[in-house]
Amino acid sequence: MKVVVDLTRCQGYGQCAFLAPDVFTMRQEALLYDLEPGDERREQVLRAAAACPVQAVHLDWTATWHAAEQPAPPARRNTDGRIVIVGASLAGARAAGVLRREGFTGSLTVIGGESHEPYDRPPLSKQVLTGQVPHDHTMLPHLREVDAEWLWGAQATALDVAGKRVRLADGREIGFDRVLLATGTRARPWPNEAEAALEGVHTLRTLEDAARLRQALAARPRRVLILGAGFTGSEIASVCRELDLEVTVVERGPAPLVSALGGVIGDVAAQMHREHGVDLRCDTTVTALEGDADGRLRGARLSDGSTVEAEVAVVALGSIRNVEWLRDSGLAAGVWGVACDAGCRAVDTNGLVTDDVFVAGDIARFPHPLYQYQFMTLEHWGNAVAQAEIAAHNMVSDQAHRWPHLSVPVFWSSQFGVNIKSVGVPTFADEVVITQGSTAERRFVAVYGYRGRVTAAVTFDQGLWLEFYQRLIERAAPFPPEFRHVDRRAGVGPVPARVPERLVATAGATVVVTGHDPAERRASLLHAPQS
Amino acid sequence: MTSRSVFERILDPSGRADPYPLFAELRKTPVARQEDGTYVVSTYREIVELLHDPRVSSDRRNLGSTAEAPDGAPSFIGLDPPEHDRLRRLAMRHFGPPHSPRIVDGLRPAILALTTELIDGIAGERRADVVDEVAYPLPVAVICRLLGVPQEDEPQFHAWADQIIETLGPGEEDRAERERERRAVGLKLEGYLAELAEARRGQPGEDMLSGFVTYRGPEGGMTPQEVVSTAVLLLIAGHETTINLIANGMLTLLRHPDRMERLRAEPGLIVPAVEELLRYEPPVQLVSSRVALDDIDIAGTTIPAGSPIVLALAAGSRDPAHVADPDRFDPFRARNEHLGFGGGVHYCFGAPLARLEAQIVLGELVRRLRNPRLVADPPPYRPSPVLRGPRHLLIGFDGVEPDGQPYTRKRE
Ligand SMILES: Cc1cc2nc3c(=O)[nH]c(=O)nc-3n(C[C@H](O)[C@H](O)[C@H](O)COP(=O)(O)OP(=O)(O)OC[C@H]3O[C@@H](n4cnc5c(N)ncnc54)[C@H](O)[C@@H]3O)c2cc1C
Ligand code: HEM
Ligand code: SF4
């Protein structure tokens, strides 16, 4: 039986860890679990799933007591024809299920570049690397029965928008009436190919990557070198320390996580690394990876002139979007992703919205009303799921019934035993204030503001407050928050956010988002009174 | 009659048997101001919002009026973060994850053995009171075992717990008086627990009380006073609530024989059935302990700073905007999100234990009672509008199946 927890929803109540202690484990609020527990755990897991107060534990539909939930949806247009989904991972697979749930009765083909069923990536840098869960225990559950043709190990090489065809590497062509692009990203490799090919140099994106890296860590190298202290690099560093392996982290920026969360939280992250014994080198880059005569990694040279000896290196320098196959498609696809509107419809090179081409997940670049309609890509689990839902819904709906993708981004990470969550876009900020808790205790809520409006919040082991701050973001509430509330500590006030440079737009109008369900969510502009 | 607000009618014991039509009425005004300045919140979304709103305090010392000034610090149910979190973590360390994830699951055999004993006790009868014979003795026995209270002291415990619960209730006018009563009984209970804790300090055992008095960590430990207030809280909070869940559960199942039948055929369904009971007949109907720390705009109303807030959990769990067909008891409901255990930082500490107890007891009653039926419907209720449940639940039956210990057999 397969399990996945929607950790964007999870509030760390721990009910699952109480009721199925062999499957779910908690570190304060950080939840780690086995995605494929044995059948002897079935009863435990069912008890845990039933008890979750926010119903974040999802199982194979065949394992639950209930037949596939949703009642037949009201008749809509566009429920027949041919739909093709390219990319069979989180976004693609979820969209396939939603299409059927929404009453799509036509033919459905899913083209998956990898050779196995969709799996969940977040565990790959967490419980899989520690060895708590085997790498092949990461397949995503089947939330409902999906009638579709799944083509595994099939690479799409071109998209013909006018001719409505997807070409595959083996020469096959597959016609469609509507297509969903969900080809995600891949790990950015070390730019020097010869150095990247050294034995012991890793990246982490796929199941195979995780299996290899796990094996390398299990062999207990004397030191692991991690290039980049973003979320993935930091999580791997945390795993190394948990396994009691020496680890050096080299980060170009002034602290870990700065490009995502800014310098204030970055400083806290840096302290966490050091407290846990990570050799953290900030404002530093790796200039060369060095091998021995047998082509095995020996160490690295750093920009400060020093060297590090390491048998294993993990290149965690971000990702590259899988858009090359769209080169001649006429879509606005490039290193930035595939541009689309808030309804997930792709935009062509002229900036015109297409009608039959949809985009979801890590490759989608969409305008977010709450953030001045700036186009953004979000490489988040929750965004892939939310966008897949919106895209699939819109693929079977007429113009009048389409939904906008207005969900406020939510992200989580677990590292050094702490559950880090964010809501909103933390880099969209000029100031930060710690509203609840304290950074010294590693339990706090940090609220981000931009030009006097709340734009994001980050929590360390305080995830259950996030919904409240999400509402402040949606309402464009004033920053800094001035109200009286629990757990407010003396002497705290807003400090500069120290986020990476971004385009500063002129503020004229404020956008607020209202509504809870996708069907009722709407953005509206509040104009400043004219004077 | 007409001059009384819907909420006042809900508080009136005469309507205790079926408050749900009144709750439906109450939901028409999601946030309703009462004459005494209390705000009653009855719709699902708004309750969830307030449970997660840091401007809402559980510490009654923040009330605008200062009619009451309880001496000594409250237990963590009446505290806010960070004090609440610290004490809850210190207590959790000896009860659940991350430090003791297996304690509750490990109680399974003991709970089943106790249940078996209780049901065996009525085997010779053709009529029994589910409250007195089964529901009542179990939770205290379990919590006493967890805390490390000797068995011979249990009856005394029962009496104290009952007396205290009768004094809990919403409404502000006689609160001070009830508070005094409660403190008088509380003192006796506290005296007893203080002595017991002191004894454990010298000779610690495996129980929670021993853990409370001996543990010292980076965050420190519990003061003697905190040990006592926490122990009292665990006892009180898990007592009548669990009794009511079992009694409400049996009553509801007996009112829906078709669903009872299906449960007999598929015992695993007791798990979702208990969730549905927590939604449909919640033992905690109202949470009456909250205070607004600031003005709160919600559902078109402003709750002014300093106002007492009552969260009508029982109304929220039956909000048709949240759940389809809310007045239907459907033990097999998918994705059942309810407010039975509250939410936010004060989410029920003992929820996993309460679930386990209810699953085992109700599962065994369903399995073992032959042709069970209600003797009186509705049964007589206890007066409390907060912790609502039958005072007695008389049932008739044709016999009791022998004990087959299905739970112990099925454990891996
Ligand atoms: C190690 C790791 C840890 C993570 N941890 C977190 C976390 O803690 N929290 C969080 O919110 N997010 C996390 N993420 C991010 C999250 O996993 C992604 O956002 C999510 O996987 C995106 O899903 P997707 O379907 O859009 O893209 P992907 O998962 O990248 O899937 C795209 C699929 O398309 C296939 N494909 C590509 N090109 C083609 C082609 N031409 N033809 C056919 N198929 C093709 C690929 O092989 C792949 O299977 C993590 C990611 C990784 C790698
Ligand atoms: C069916 C049984 C039970 C129900 C319906 C129930 C319900 C609740 C509810 C609604 C709350 C929230 C109160 C608030 O928000 O102010 C709560 C809190 C609490 N419950 Fe339970 N409870 C049950 C059983 C138990 C048991 C068995 C225990 C003890 C082992 C327990 C211990 C607690 C404690 C300590 C709190 C306070 C938590 C905090 O403030 O952090 N409960 N319960
Ligand atoms: S919210 Fe649900 S998934 Fe998260 S820890 Fe609690 S029970 Fe587990």
Coordinates of N, CA and C in Angstrom, one line a residue, chain A residues 9 11 13-15 17-19 21-22 26-28 40-41 43-44 46-47 50-51 53-55 58 65-66 69 436 443 462 464-465 467-469 471 475 483-487 489 516-517 520, chain B residues 45 48-49 52-56 80-82 85 89 92 95-98 101-102 104-105 108 219 268-269 271-272 275 293-294 332-337 343-345 347 351-352 355 359 410 412:
Chain A
R9 N -0.1 20.8 3.7 CA -1.3 20.9 4.6 C -1.0 20.5 6.1
Q11 N -0.1 20.0 9.7 CA 0.2 21.0 10.7 C 1.0 20.4 11.9
Y13 N 0.4 17.8 13.8 CA -0.3 17.3 15.0 C 0.1 16.0 15.5
G14 N 0.9 15.3 14.7 CA 1.5 14.0 15.2 C 0.5 12.9 15.4
Q15 N -0.7 13.0 15.0 CA -1.7 11.9 15.2 C -1.2 10.6 14.5
A17 N 1.9 9.8 13.8 CA 3.0 9.2 14.5 C 2.6 8.4 15.8
F18 N 1.5 8.8 16.4 CA 1.0 8.1 17.5 C 0.4 6.8 17.1
L19 N -0.3 6.8 16.0 CA -1.2 5.7 15.7 C -0.5 4.7 14.8
P21 N 3.3 4.2 14.6 CA 4.7 4.6 14.9 C 5.7 3.9 14.1
D22 N 5.3 2.8 13.4 CA 6.3 2.1 12.6 C 6.4 2.8 11.2
M26 N 8.3 11.5 14.0 CA 8.4 13.0 14.1 C 9.6 13.4 14.8
R27 N 10.1 14.6 14.4 CA 11.2 15.3 15.1 C 10.6 16.6 15.4
Q28 N 10.2 16.9 16.6 CA 9.4 18.1 16.8 C 8.3 18.1 15.8
E40 N 1.4 -5.6 6.6 CA 1.2 -5.8 8.0 C 0.9 -4.5 8.7
R41 N 1.2 -3.4 8.1 CA 1.0 -2.1 8.7 C -0.3 -1.4 8.2
E43 N -3.5 -1.8 8.8 CA -4.5 -1.2 9.8 C -4.0 0.0 10.5
Q44 N -2.7 0.0 10.9 CA -2.1 1.2 11.5 C -2.2 2.4 10.6
L46 N -4.3 3.0 8.1 CA -5.7 3.4 7.9 C -6.1 4.2 9.2
R47 N -5.7 3.7 10.3 CA -6.0 4.5 11.6 C -5.4 5.9 11.5
A50 N -7.2 8.2 9.0 CA -8.5 8.6 9.5 C -8.4 9.7 10.5
A51 N -7.3 9.6 11.3 CA -7.2 10.5 12.5 C -6.6 11.9 12.1
P53 N -6.1 15.4 11.5 CA -7.1 16.4 11.7 C -7.3 17.3 10.4
V54 N -6.2 17.3 9.5 CA -6.4 18.1 8.3 C -6.4 17.2 7.1
Q55 N -6.6 15.9 7.3 CA -6.8 14.9 6.2 C -5.7 15.1 5.2
H58 N -2.7 10.7 2.3 CA -3.4 10.2 1.2 C -2.9 8.8 0.8
W65 N -11.5 2.8 2.8 CA -12.8 2.2 3.0 C -13.8 2.8 1.9
H66 N -13.5 3.9 1.4 CA -14.5 4.6 0.6 C -14.1 4.3 -0.9
E69 N -14.1 9.1 -4.1 CA -15.1 10.0 -3.4 C -16.1 10.7 -4.4
Q436 N 6.2 35.8 16.3 CA 6.0 34.9 17.4 C 7.3 34.1 17.6
R443 N 12.2 28.2 17.1 CA 10.8 28.1 17.0 C 10.2 29.5 16.8
Q462 N 6.6 25.9 13.7 CA 5.4 26.7 14.1 C 4.4 26.7 13.0
L464 N 1.6 25.5 12.3 CA 0.1 25.6 12.4 C -0.4 27.1 12.4
W465 N 0.5 28.0 12.5 CA 0.1 29.4 12.5 C 0.0 29.9 11.0
E467 N -1.6 29.4 8.3 CA -2.9 29.8 7.7 C -3.3 31.2 8.0
F468 N -3.1 31.6 9.3 CA -3.4 32.9 9.7 C -2.6 33.9 8.9
Y469 N -1.3 33.7 8.7 CA -0.5 34.6 8.0 C -0.8 34.6 6.5
R471 N -3.8 34.3 5.3 CA -4.9 35.3 5.1 C -4.4 36.7 5.1
R475 N -5.1 39.3 2.1 CA -5.8 40.6 2.3 C -4.9 41.7 2.1
F483 N -1.0 44.2 15.7 CA -2.0 43.7 16.7 C -1.3 43.0 17.9
R484 N -2.1 42.9 19.0 CA -1.6 42.1 20.1 C -1.9 40.6 19.9
H485 N -1.0 39.8 20.2 CA -1.2 38.4 20.0 C -0.3 37.6 21.0
V486 N -0.5 36.3 21.0 CA 0.3 35.4 21.9 C 1.7 35.3 21.4
D487 N 2.6 34.9 22.4 CA 4.0 34.6 22.1 C 4.7 35.8 21.4
R489 N 7.5 38.5 21.7 CA 8.6 38.7 22.6 C 9.0 40.2 22.6
H516 N -12.1 30.7 -0.8 CA -11.4 29.5 -0.2 C -11.2 28.5 -1.3
D517 N -12.2 28.0 -1.9 CA -12.1 26.9 -2.9 C -11.7 27.5 -4.2
E520 N -14.1 29.6 -6.2 CA -14.5 30.9 -5.8 C -13.4 31.9 -5.6
Chain B
R45 N -15.6 27.4 9.1 CA -14.5 28.2 8.6 C -14.0 29.2 9.7
V48 N -12.3 27.4 12.7 CA -11.0 27.0 12.3 C -10.1 28.2 12.3
E49 N -10.6 29.3 11.7 CA -9.8 30.5 11.7 C -9.4 31.0 13.1
H52 N -6.7 29.1 14.9 CA -5.4 29.3 14.4 C -5.0 30.8 14.4
D53 N -5.7 31.6 15.2 CA -5.5 33.0 15.2 C -4.7 33.4 16.5
P54 N -3.4 33.9 16.3 CA -2.6 34.2 17.4 C -3.2 35.4 18.3
R55 N -4.2 36.1 17.8 CA -4.8 37.1 18.6 C -5.9 36.6 19.5
V56 N -6.1 35.3 19.5 CA -7.0 34.6 20.4 C -6.2 33.9 21.5
D80 N -1.1 30.4 27.1 CA -0.8 30.7 25.7 C 0.7 30.4 25.5
P81 N 1.1 30.2 24.2 CA 2.5 30.1 23.9 C 3.2 31.4 24.4
P82 N 4.5 31.3 24.9 CA 5.3 30.1 24.8 C 5.2 29.2 26.1
D85 N 3.3 26.0 25.2 CA 4.1 25.0 24.4 C 5.2 24.3 25.2
R89 N 5.0 20.4 25.7 CA 6.1 19.5 25.2 C 6.7 18.7 26.4
M92 N 4.3 15.9 26.8 CA 4.2 15.1 25.7 C 5.4 14.1 25.7
F95 N 4.5 10.8 26.8 CA 3.2 10.4 26.3 C 3.2 10.0 24.8
G96 N 3.9 10.8 24.0 CA 3.8 10.6 22.6 C 5.1 11.0 21.8
P97 N 4.9 11.1 20.5 CA 6.1 11.5 19.7 C 6.5 12.9 20.0
P98 N 7.7 13.4 19.8 CA 8.8 12.6 19.2 C 9.5 11.6 20.2
P101 N 6.9 7.7 21.2 CA 5.8 7.5 20.2 C 5.0 6.2 20.4
R102 N 5.5 5.2 21.2 CA 4.9 3.9 21.3 C 4.0 3.7 22.5
V104 N 1.1 5.1 23.6 CA -0.4 4.9 23.4 C -0.6 3.6 22.6
D105 N 0.1 3.4 21.5 CA -0.1 2.1 20.8 C 0.1 0.9 21.7
R108 N -2.8 -0.7 23.9 CA -3.8 -1.4 23.3 C -4.2 -2.7 24.0
E219 N 15.4 22.8 28.4 CA 14.3 23.7 28.7 C 13.9 23.7 30.1
G268 N -13.1 -3.3 11.0 CA -12.2 -2.3 10.7 C -12.9 -0.9 10.5
L269 N -14.1 -1.0 10.2 CA -14.8 0.3 9.9 C -15.1 1.1 11.2
V271 N -12.9 2.4 12.8 CA -12.0 3.6 12.8 C -12.7 4.8 12.2
P272 N -13.2 4.7 11.0 CA -13.9 5.9 10.4 C -15.2 6.2 11.2
E275 N -14.5 8.6 14.0 CA -14.3 9.9 13.5 C -15.6 10.6 13.3
L293 N -7.5 39.1 22.1 CA -6.4 40.0 22.6 C -6.4 41.4 21.9
D294 N -7.1 41.3 20.7 CA -7.1 42.6 19.9 C -8.5 42.5 19.2
F332 N -19.0 6.0 7.3 CA -18.0 5.6 6.2 C -17.6 6.8 5.4
R333 N -17.9 8.0 5.9 CA -17.6 9.3 5.2 C -16.1 9.4 4.9
A334 N -15.9 9.8 3.6 CA -14.5 10.0 3.2 C -14.0 11.4 3.7
R335 N -12.7 11.4 4.0 CA -12.0 12.7 4.3 C -12.8 13.5 5.4
N336 N -13.0 12.9 6.5 CA -13.8 13.5 7.5 C -13.0 14.4 8.4
E337 N -13.1 15.7 8.1 CA -12.4 16.7 8.9 C -13.4 17.3 9.9
G343 N -8.6 22.3 17.6 CA -7.5 22.6 16.6 C -6.6 23.6 17.1
G344 N -5.5 23.8 16.3 CA -4.5 24.7 16.7 C -3.6 24.2 17.8
V345 N -3.0 25.1 18.5 CA -2.0 24.7 19.5 C -2.6 23.9 20.7
Y347 N -5.0 21.7 20.3 CA -5.6 20.4 19.8 C -5.4 19.4 20.9
A351 N -6.0 12.9 22.2 CA -6.8 12.4 21.1 C -6.4 11.0 20.7
P352 N -5.2 10.7 20.6 CA -4.9 9.3 20.1 C -5.4 8.3 21.1
R355 N -9.2 8.1 20.9 CA -9.6 7.3 19.7 C -9.5 5.8 20.0
Q359 N -12.4 3.2 20.0 CA -12.5 2.2 18.9 C -12.6 0.8 19.5
K410 N -4.9 -9.8 16.1 CA -4.6 -9.1 14.8 C -3.3 -8.3 14.9
E412 N 0.4 -7.3 14.8 CA 1.5 -8.0 14.0 C 2.3 -9.0 14.8

